[in-house]
Amino acid sequence: MSVITYRQALHDTLRAELARDDNVFLMGEEIGLFEGSYKITAGLLDEFGPRRVRDTPIAEEGFTGAAIGAAMLGLRPVVEIMTINFSLLALDQIVNHAAKIHGMFGGQLAVPMVIRTPGGGGQQLGASHSQNIELYYSFVPGLKVVAPSTPADAKALLLAAIRDDDPVLFLENLALYNTKGEVPADCAPATIGKAHISREGEDLTLIGYSRMAHVARQVAEELADSEGLDIEVVDLRSLRPLDRDTVIASVRKTGAAVVLEDDWLTYGIGAEIAASISDGAFDHLDAPVRRVAMAEVPLPYAKSLETAALPSHDDVVTAVHETLAAVGRRR
């Protein structure tokens, strides 16, 4: 067991998979000579050469389409799109081709490819470079969408994604790259579509993914220390397929839930989770499901306004207190 950053976990996993399987190759803007905008691919061009680590033009639709073709022919491309905002330029390739080819051709062809892409605000990159638009892809049958929140899950889910025979959108968050955590040396591939109870509790369930699962764990630990609250945390890890069973079982146990997401509230991932709770745990709820999300505005550039718009630690604490107060369990 070693303690490494989220960034290092991604790098080490890519390196190991390149060494393990000659069919795996990387492609994306500036991932070779420049070693990637976030240095995830540092040193890999020197080690594996330009056939396996391929710099591409600034043309997301083009190189995503090329990766789909390569995957159809049996290779396993791992595409880095510099930010999820730029994936909109490849939306047709991802949604109309990668997601549909297996079904349209009666299972005769697979598209075993991974699209790695970071998102998230808080870096003062402006409204068009700070979005979390995973909802666009989680909506589409034929794609798998994962969003790890820890270095260990980043490694385990990336292993699973690269070895999967379906196209996988692998979501990262810029705010997580320097976070640290324990990663087993013999880490096995995770099961895509399985959530993780990262903290067990009895009083309330916090549900999140990516950065907000990280925030949920911090809030749960702090409220345990300061107020004696026993909060359970469900880290979704996978958005499609979505592990509704784990969420419902947790809420049936605690009787209260707060759903967290790093995106706009309207039509969001949280709405899907809340609907799932209503379907499967309605009779067990002691209070309405609360949702914490960002302000419904294009994210401001000014740091103070950007911080105010993003869901925060304090927003989660307030939602927990309001929910427990509604059922008379606030301590």
Short mmCIF file of C-alpha atoms in Angstrom, two decimals:
data_model
loop_
_atom_site.label_atom_id
_atom_site.label_comp_id
_atom_site.label_asym_id
_atom_site.label_seq_id
_atom_site.Cartn_x
_atom_site.Cartn_y
_atom_site.Cartn_z
CA MET A 1 0.00 0.00 0.00
CA SER A 2 1.42 3.37 -1.01
CA VAL A 3 0.13 6.92 -0.62
CA ILE A 4 0.12 8.71 -3.97
CA THR A 5 -1.76 11.49 -5.71
CA TYR A 6 -4.75 11.02 -7.97
CA ARG A 7 -2.55 12.30 -10.81
CA GLN A 8 0.14 9.69 -10.11
CA ALA A 9 -2.44 6.90 -9.89
CA LEU A 10 -3.64 7.74 -13.41
CA HIS A 11 -0.09 7.94 -14.76
CA ASP A 12 0.99 4.65 -13.21
CA THR A 13 -2.10 2.86 -14.49
CA LEU A 14 -1.63 4.09 -18.06
CA ARG A 15 2.01 3.02 -17.94
CA ALA A 16 1.14 -0.43 -16.61
CA GLU A 17 -1.56 -1.00 -19.23
CA LEU A 18 0.72 0.13 -22.07
CA ALA A 19 3.28 -2.40 -20.86
CA ARG A 20 0.71 -5.17 -20.40
CA ASP A 21 -1.13 -4.97 -23.70
CA ASP A 22 0.36 -3.94 -27.03
CA ASN A 23 -3.12 -3.08 -28.30
CA VAL A 24 -3.39 -0.20 -25.82
CA PHE A 25 -2.25 3.17 -27.11
CA LEU A 26 -2.78 6.79 -26.07
CA MET A 27 -3.80 9.73 -28.20
CA GLY A 28 -4.65 13.34 -27.54
CA GLU A 29 -3.52 16.95 -27.73
CA GLU A 30 -0.03 17.57 -26.33
CA ILE A 31 0.15 14.24 -24.47
CA GLY A 32 3.52 13.32 -25.98
CA LEU A 33 6.24 15.94 -26.28
CA PHE A 34 4.52 18.30 -23.82
CA GLU A 35 3.65 15.33 -21.52
CA GLY A 36 0.01 16.38 -21.23
CA SER A 37 -1.63 19.56 -20.00
CA TYR A 38 -1.89 17.98 -16.53
CA LYS A 39 1.30 15.84 -16.79
CA ILE A 40 -0.65 12.60 -16.56
CA THR A 41 1.35 11.19 -19.47
CA ALA A 42 4.78 12.45 -18.33
CA GLY A 43 7.60 10.21 -19.59
CA LEU A 44 5.37 7.84 -21.54
CA LEU A 45 6.42 9.03 -25.01
CA ASP A 46 10.09 8.43 -24.16
CA GLU A 47 9.31 4.96 -22.82
CA PHE A 48 6.82 3.68 -25.39
CA GLY A 49 7.49 5.79 -28.47
CA PRO A 50 5.25 7.74 -30.86
CA ARG A 51 3.35 4.68 -32.12
CA ARG A 52 1.88 4.11 -28.65
CA VAL A 53 1.70 7.72 -27.43
CA ARG A 54 0.32 9.84 -30.24
CA ASP A 55 0.07 13.61 -30.30
CA THR A 56 -2.98 14.75 -32.27
CA PRO A 57 -4.05 17.97 -33.99
CA ILE A 58 -6.44 20.29 -32.19
CA ALA A 59 -9.41 18.50 -33.74
CA GLU A 60 -11.49 16.60 -31.20
CA GLU A 61 -14.03 15.27 -33.69
CA GLY A 62 -11.25 13.97 -35.93
CA PHE A 63 -9.09 12.17 -33.42
CA THR A 64 -12.09 10.78 -31.50
CA GLY A 65 -13.40 9.37 -34.78
CA ALA A 66 -9.98 7.89 -35.53
CA ALA A 67 -9.97 6.23 -32.11
CA ILE A 68 -13.40 4.73 -32.75
CA GLY A 69 -12.13 3.23 -36.01
CA ALA A 70 -9.05 1.84 -34.28
CA ALA A 71 -11.20 0.30 -31.55
CA MET A 72 -13.49 -1.32 -34.13
CA LEU A 73 -10.40 -3.00 -35.61
CA GLY A 74 -9.32 -4.45 -32.27
CA LEU A 75 -7.05 -1.84 -30.71
CA ARG A 76 -7.75 -0.24 -27.32
CA PRO A 77 -7.25 3.51 -27.64
CA VAL A 78 -7.21 5.75 -24.57
CA VAL A 79 -8.11 9.25 -25.75
CA GLU A 80 -7.32 12.31 -23.65
CA ILE A 81 -9.61 15.25 -24.39
CA MET A 82 -8.00 18.23 -22.72
CA THR A 83 -11.22 19.24 -20.96
CA ILE A 84 -14.73 17.84 -21.04
CA ASN A 85 -15.86 21.18 -22.47
CA PHE A 86 -13.95 20.35 -25.67
CA SER A 87 -15.69 16.98 -25.91
CA LEU A 88 -18.71 18.87 -27.27
CA LEU A 89 -16.76 19.17 -30.52
CA ALA A 90 -16.76 15.36 -30.69
CA LEU A 91 -20.34 14.89 -29.51
CA ASP A 92 -21.48 13.32 -32.78
CA GLN A 93 -18.64 10.79 -32.75
CA ILE A 94 -19.22 9.86 -29.10
CA VAL A 95 -23.02 9.73 -29.08
CA ASN A 96 -23.86 8.65 -32.63
CA HIS A 97 -20.96 6.30 -33.29
CA ALA A 98 -19.03 5.06 -30.24
CA ALA A 99 -22.21 4.47 -28.26
CA LYS A 100 -24.26 2.89 -31.06
CA ILE A 101 -21.99 0.78 -33.26
CA HIS A 102 -22.21 -2.37 -31.12
CA GLY A 103 -26.01 -2.31 -31.10
CA MET A 104 -26.52 -1.15 -34.67
CA PHE A 105 -24.43 -4.01 -36.04
CA GLY A 106 -25.99 -6.69 -33.89
CA GLY A 107 -23.01 -7.13 -31.61
CA GLN A 108 -20.62 -7.98 -34.46
CA LEU A 109 -18.36 -5.04 -33.60
CA ALA A 110 -17.14 -3.71 -30.27
CA VAL A 111 -15.71 -0.27 -29.51
CA PRO A 112 -13.25 -0.86 -26.63
CA MET A 113 -12.05 2.69 -26.09
CA VAL A 114 -11.65 5.10 -23.17
CA ILE A 115 -12.11 8.86 -23.27
CA ARG A 116 -10.33 10.48 -20.34
CA THR A 117 -11.32 14.06 -19.71
CA PRO A 118 -11.24 16.45 -16.74
CA GLY A 119 -13.87 18.99 -15.79
CA GLY A 120 -14.89 21.15 -12.89
CA GLY A 121 -14.69 24.73 -11.74
CA GLY A 122 -12.62 26.50 -9.15
CA GLN A 123 -9.61 27.12 -11.37
CA GLN A 124 -10.68 30.50 -12.84
CA LEU A 125 -10.85 29.13 -16.37
CA GLY A 126 -14.07 30.87 -17.33
CA ALA A 127 -17.57 29.60 -18.01
CA SER A 128 -16.78 27.69 -21.21
CA HIS A 129 -13.84 25.79 -19.64
CA SER A 130 -15.25 24.97 -16.19
CA GLN A 131 -18.28 22.78 -16.76
CA ASN A 132 -19.29 19.34 -15.57
CA ILE A 133 -21.41 18.12 -18.46
CA GLU A 134 -21.32 14.41 -17.66
CA LEU A 135 -25.12 14.42 -17.72
CA TYR A 136 -24.95 14.67 -21.53
CA TYR A 137 -23.13 11.34 -21.71
CA SER A 138 -24.76 9.57 -18.77
CA PHE A 139 -28.03 9.99 -20.68
CA VAL A 140 -26.84 7.84 -23.61
CA PRO A 141 -27.29 4.03 -23.72
CA GLY A 142 -24.21 2.31 -25.12
CA LEU A 143 -21.75 4.42 -23.16
CA LYS A 144 -20.33 3.72 -19.74
CA VAL A 145 -19.52 6.77 -17.59
CA VAL A 146 -17.32 6.60 -14.49
CA ALA A 147 -16.20 9.32 -12.07
CA PRO A 148 -13.69 8.23 -9.41
CA SER A 149 -13.07 10.41 -6.37
CA THR A 150 -9.95 8.79 -4.85
CA PRO A 151 -6.55 7.70 -6.18
CA ALA A 152 -7.41 4.06 -5.47
CA ASP A 153 -10.65 4.27 -7.42
CA ALA A 154 -8.93 6.21 -10.20
CA LYS A 155 -6.55 3.30 -10.65
CA ALA A 156 -9.13 0.53 -10.26
CA LEU A 157 -11.68 2.14 -12.56
CA LEU A 158 -9.12 3.08 -15.21
CA LEU A 159 -7.93 -0.54 -15.27
CA ALA A 160 -11.53 -1.64 -15.70
CA ALA A 161 -12.26 0.96 -18.38
CA ILE A 162 -9.24 0.07 -20.53
CA ARG A 163 -10.09 -3.64 -20.38
CA ASP A 164 -13.81 -3.15 -21.02
CA ASP A 165 -15.20 -3.93 -24.47
CA ASP A 166 -17.56 -0.94 -24.40
CA PRO A 167 -16.70 2.76 -24.81
CA VAL A 168 -16.08 4.34 -21.41
CA LEU A 169 -16.09 8.04 -20.59
CA PHE A 170 -13.63 8.43 -17.72
CA LEU A 171 -14.34 11.65 -15.82
CA GLU A 172 -11.68 13.41 -13.78
CA ASN A 173 -11.92 16.64 -11.81
CA LEU A 174 -9.16 19.24 -11.86
CA ALA A 175 -9.56 19.81 -8.13
CA LEU A 176 -8.72 16.16 -7.39
CA TYR A 177 -5.42 15.78 -9.25
CA ASN A 178 -3.26 16.67 -6.24
CA THR A 179 -5.35 14.87 -3.60
CA LYS A 180 -3.63 11.88 -1.99
CA GLY A 181 -4.77 8.47 -0.84
CA GLU A 182 -3.70 4.90 -0.26
CA VAL A 183 -3.48 2.72 -3.37
CA PRO A 184 -2.82 -1.04 -3.10
CA ALA A 185 0.16 -2.27 -5.08
CA ASP A 186 -1.95 -5.19 -6.34
CA CYS A 187 -5.01 -3.06 -7.14
CA ALA A 188 -7.54 -5.04 -9.17
CA PRO A 189 -9.94 -3.61 -11.77
CA ALA A 190 -13.12 -2.24 -10.20
CA THR A 191 -16.61 -3.32 -11.21
CA ILE A 192 -18.06 -0.60 -13.42
CA GLY A 193 -21.59 0.13 -12.22
CA LYS A 194 -20.95 -0.54 -8.54
CA ALA A 195 -21.12 2.26 -5.98
CA HIS A 196 -19.00 2.24 -2.84
CA ILE A 197 -20.03 2.89 0.77
CA SER A 198 -16.98 4.94 1.74
CA ARG A 199 -18.29 5.58 5.26
CA GLU A 200 -21.02 3.69 7.09
CA GLY A 201 -23.55 5.49 9.27
CA GLU A 202 -27.08 5.50 10.63
CA ASP A 203 -28.31 9.12 10.76
CA LEU A 204 -28.33 10.25 7.12
CA THR A 205 -26.96 9.28 3.70
CA LEU A 206 -24.76 11.64 1.69
CA ILE A 207 -24.57 10.68 -1.98
CA GLY A 208 -22.02 12.12 -4.40
CA TYR A 209 -19.45 11.39 -7.09
CA SER A 210 -16.07 12.77 -8.11
CA ARG A 211 -15.20 15.95 -6.15
CA MET A 212 -18.48 15.99 -4.26
CA ALA A 213 -17.93 12.45 -2.96
CA HIS A 214 -14.61 13.75 -1.65
CA VAL A 215 -16.40 16.69 0.02
CA ALA A 216 -19.04 14.33 1.41
CA ARG A 217 -16.42 12.25 3.22
CA GLN A 218 -14.83 15.37 4.70
CA VAL A 219 -18.17 16.68 5.96
CA ALA A 220 -19.16 13.32 7.42
CA GLU A 221 -15.92 13.00 9.37
CA GLU A 222 -16.05 16.60 10.63
CA LEU A 223 -19.67 16.31 11.79
CA ALA A 224 -18.87 13.03 13.51
CA ASP A 225 -16.09 14.74 15.46
CA SER A 226 -17.90 18.00 16.20
CA GLU A 227 -21.53 16.90 16.64
CA GLY A 228 -21.50 13.14 17.01
CA LEU A 229 -23.47 12.64 13.80
CA ASP A 230 -23.25 9.22 12.19
CA ILE A 231 -23.43 9.90 8.46
CA GLU A 232 -23.18 7.31 5.71
CA VAL A 233 -21.44 8.28 2.46
CA VAL A 234 -22.23 6.65 -0.87
CA ASP A 235 -19.66 7.32 -3.59
CA LEU A 236 -21.46 6.58 -6.86
CA ARG A 237 -18.22 6.04 -8.83
CA SER A 238 -20.26 5.09 -11.91
CA LEU A 239 -22.98 7.24 -13.50
CA ARG A 240 -23.88 4.77 -16.25
CA PRO A 241 -24.58 2.09 -15.27
CA LEU A 242 -25.95 3.60 -12.06
CA ASP A 243 -25.98 1.50 -8.89
CA ARG A 244 -29.46 2.34 -7.67
CA ASP A 245 -29.57 -0.70 -5.38
CA THR A 246 -26.73 0.51 -3.14
CA VAL A 247 -28.23 4.00 -2.91
CA ILE A 248 -31.70 2.68 -2.06
CA ALA A 249 -30.41 0.22 0.54
CA SER A 250 -28.48 2.99 2.27
CA VAL A 251 -31.45 5.37 2.38
CA ARG A 252 -33.74 2.63 3.63
CA LYS A 253 -31.32 2.23 6.53
CA THR A 254 -30.83 5.90 7.41
CA GLY A 255 -34.22 7.35 6.44
CA ALA A 256 -32.73 10.59 5.13
CA ALA A 257 -30.64 11.63 2.14
CA VAL A 258 -28.74 14.58 0.69
CA VAL A 259 -27.52 14.31 -2.90
CA LEU A 260 -24.45 16.30 -3.98
CA GLU A 261 -23.35 17.23 -7.50
CA ASP A 262 -20.83 19.62 -9.03
CA ASP A 263 -23.27 20.76 -11.67
CA TRP A 264 -26.50 22.69 -12.18
CA LEU A 265 -29.52 21.51 -10.20
CA THR A 266 -32.12 21.43 -12.98
CA TYR A 267 -32.30 18.08 -14.84
CA GLY A 268 -29.10 16.98 -13.08
CA ILE A 269 -27.62 13.67 -11.92
CA GLY A 270 -29.08 14.50 -8.50
CA ALA A 271 -32.58 14.53 -9.97
CA GLU A 272 -32.08 10.97 -11.22
CA ILE A 273 -30.80 9.87 -7.81
CA ALA A 274 -33.70 11.57 -6.02
CA ALA A 275 -36.18 9.88 -8.36
CA SER A 276 -34.53 6.52 -7.71
CA ILE A 277 -34.83 7.06 -3.96
CA SER A 278 -38.48 7.97 -4.36
CA ASP A 279 -39.07 4.78 -6.35
CA GLY A 280 -37.21 2.47 -4.02
CA ALA A 281 -37.17 4.00 -0.55
CA PHE A 282 -40.13 6.39 -0.34
CA ASP A 283 -41.77 4.66 2.64
CA HIS A 284 -38.49 4.76 4.54
CA LEU A 285 -37.90 8.52 4.16
CA ASP A 286 -38.42 10.71 7.21
CA ALA A 287 -37.84 13.93 5.24
CA PRO A 288 -37.70 15.00 1.58
CA VAL A 289 -34.47 14.32 -0.28
CA ARG A 290 -32.35 17.47 -0.40
CA ARG A 291 -29.99 18.33 -3.25
CA VAL A 292 -26.85 20.45 -3.23
CA ALA A 293 -25.60 21.75 -6.58
CA MET A 294 -23.98 24.79 -8.15
CA ALA A 295 -25.75 28.05 -8.93
CA GLU A 296 -27.67 28.04 -12.21
CA VAL A 297 -25.40 30.50 -13.98
CA PRO A 298 -22.50 30.29 -16.41
CA LEU A 299 -19.61 29.99 -13.97
CA PRO A 300 -18.08 33.44 -13.31
CA TYR A 301 -14.38 34.10 -13.84
CA ALA A 302 -13.90 36.33 -10.76
CA LYS A 303 -12.63 34.11 -7.96
CA SER A 304 -15.08 35.34 -5.32
CA LEU A 305 -18.07 34.84 -7.62
CA GLU A 306 -16.79 31.46 -8.85
CA THR A 307 -16.42 30.25 -5.27
CA ALA A 308 -19.90 31.49 -4.40
CA ALA A 309 -21.42 29.68 -7.38
CA LEU A 310 -19.85 26.29 -6.71
CA PRO A 311 -21.32 23.88 -4.12
CA SER A 312 -19.25 24.16 -0.95
CA HIS A 313 -18.47 22.35 2.26
CA ASP A 314 -20.74 24.78 4.13
CA ASP A 315 -23.60 24.16 1.70
CA VAL A 316 -23.41 20.45 2.48
CA VAL A 317 -23.32 21.04 6.25
CA THR A 318 -26.38 23.30 6.01
CA ALA A 319 -28.28 20.70 3.96
CA VAL A 320 -27.43 17.98 6.51
CA HIS A 321 -28.61 20.13 9.42
CA GLU A 322 -31.84 21.13 7.65
CA THR A 323 -32.64 17.53 6.76
CA LEU A 324 -32.01 16.18 10.23
CA ALA A 325 -33.89 19.08 11.80
CA ALA A 326 -36.91 18.22 9.66
CA VAL A 327 -37.07 14.75 11.24
CA GLY A 328 -36.11 15.81 14.76
CA ARG A 329 -32.74 14.06 14.70
CA ARG A 330 -30.37 17.01 14.79
CA ARG A 331 -28.03 16.64 17.75
#
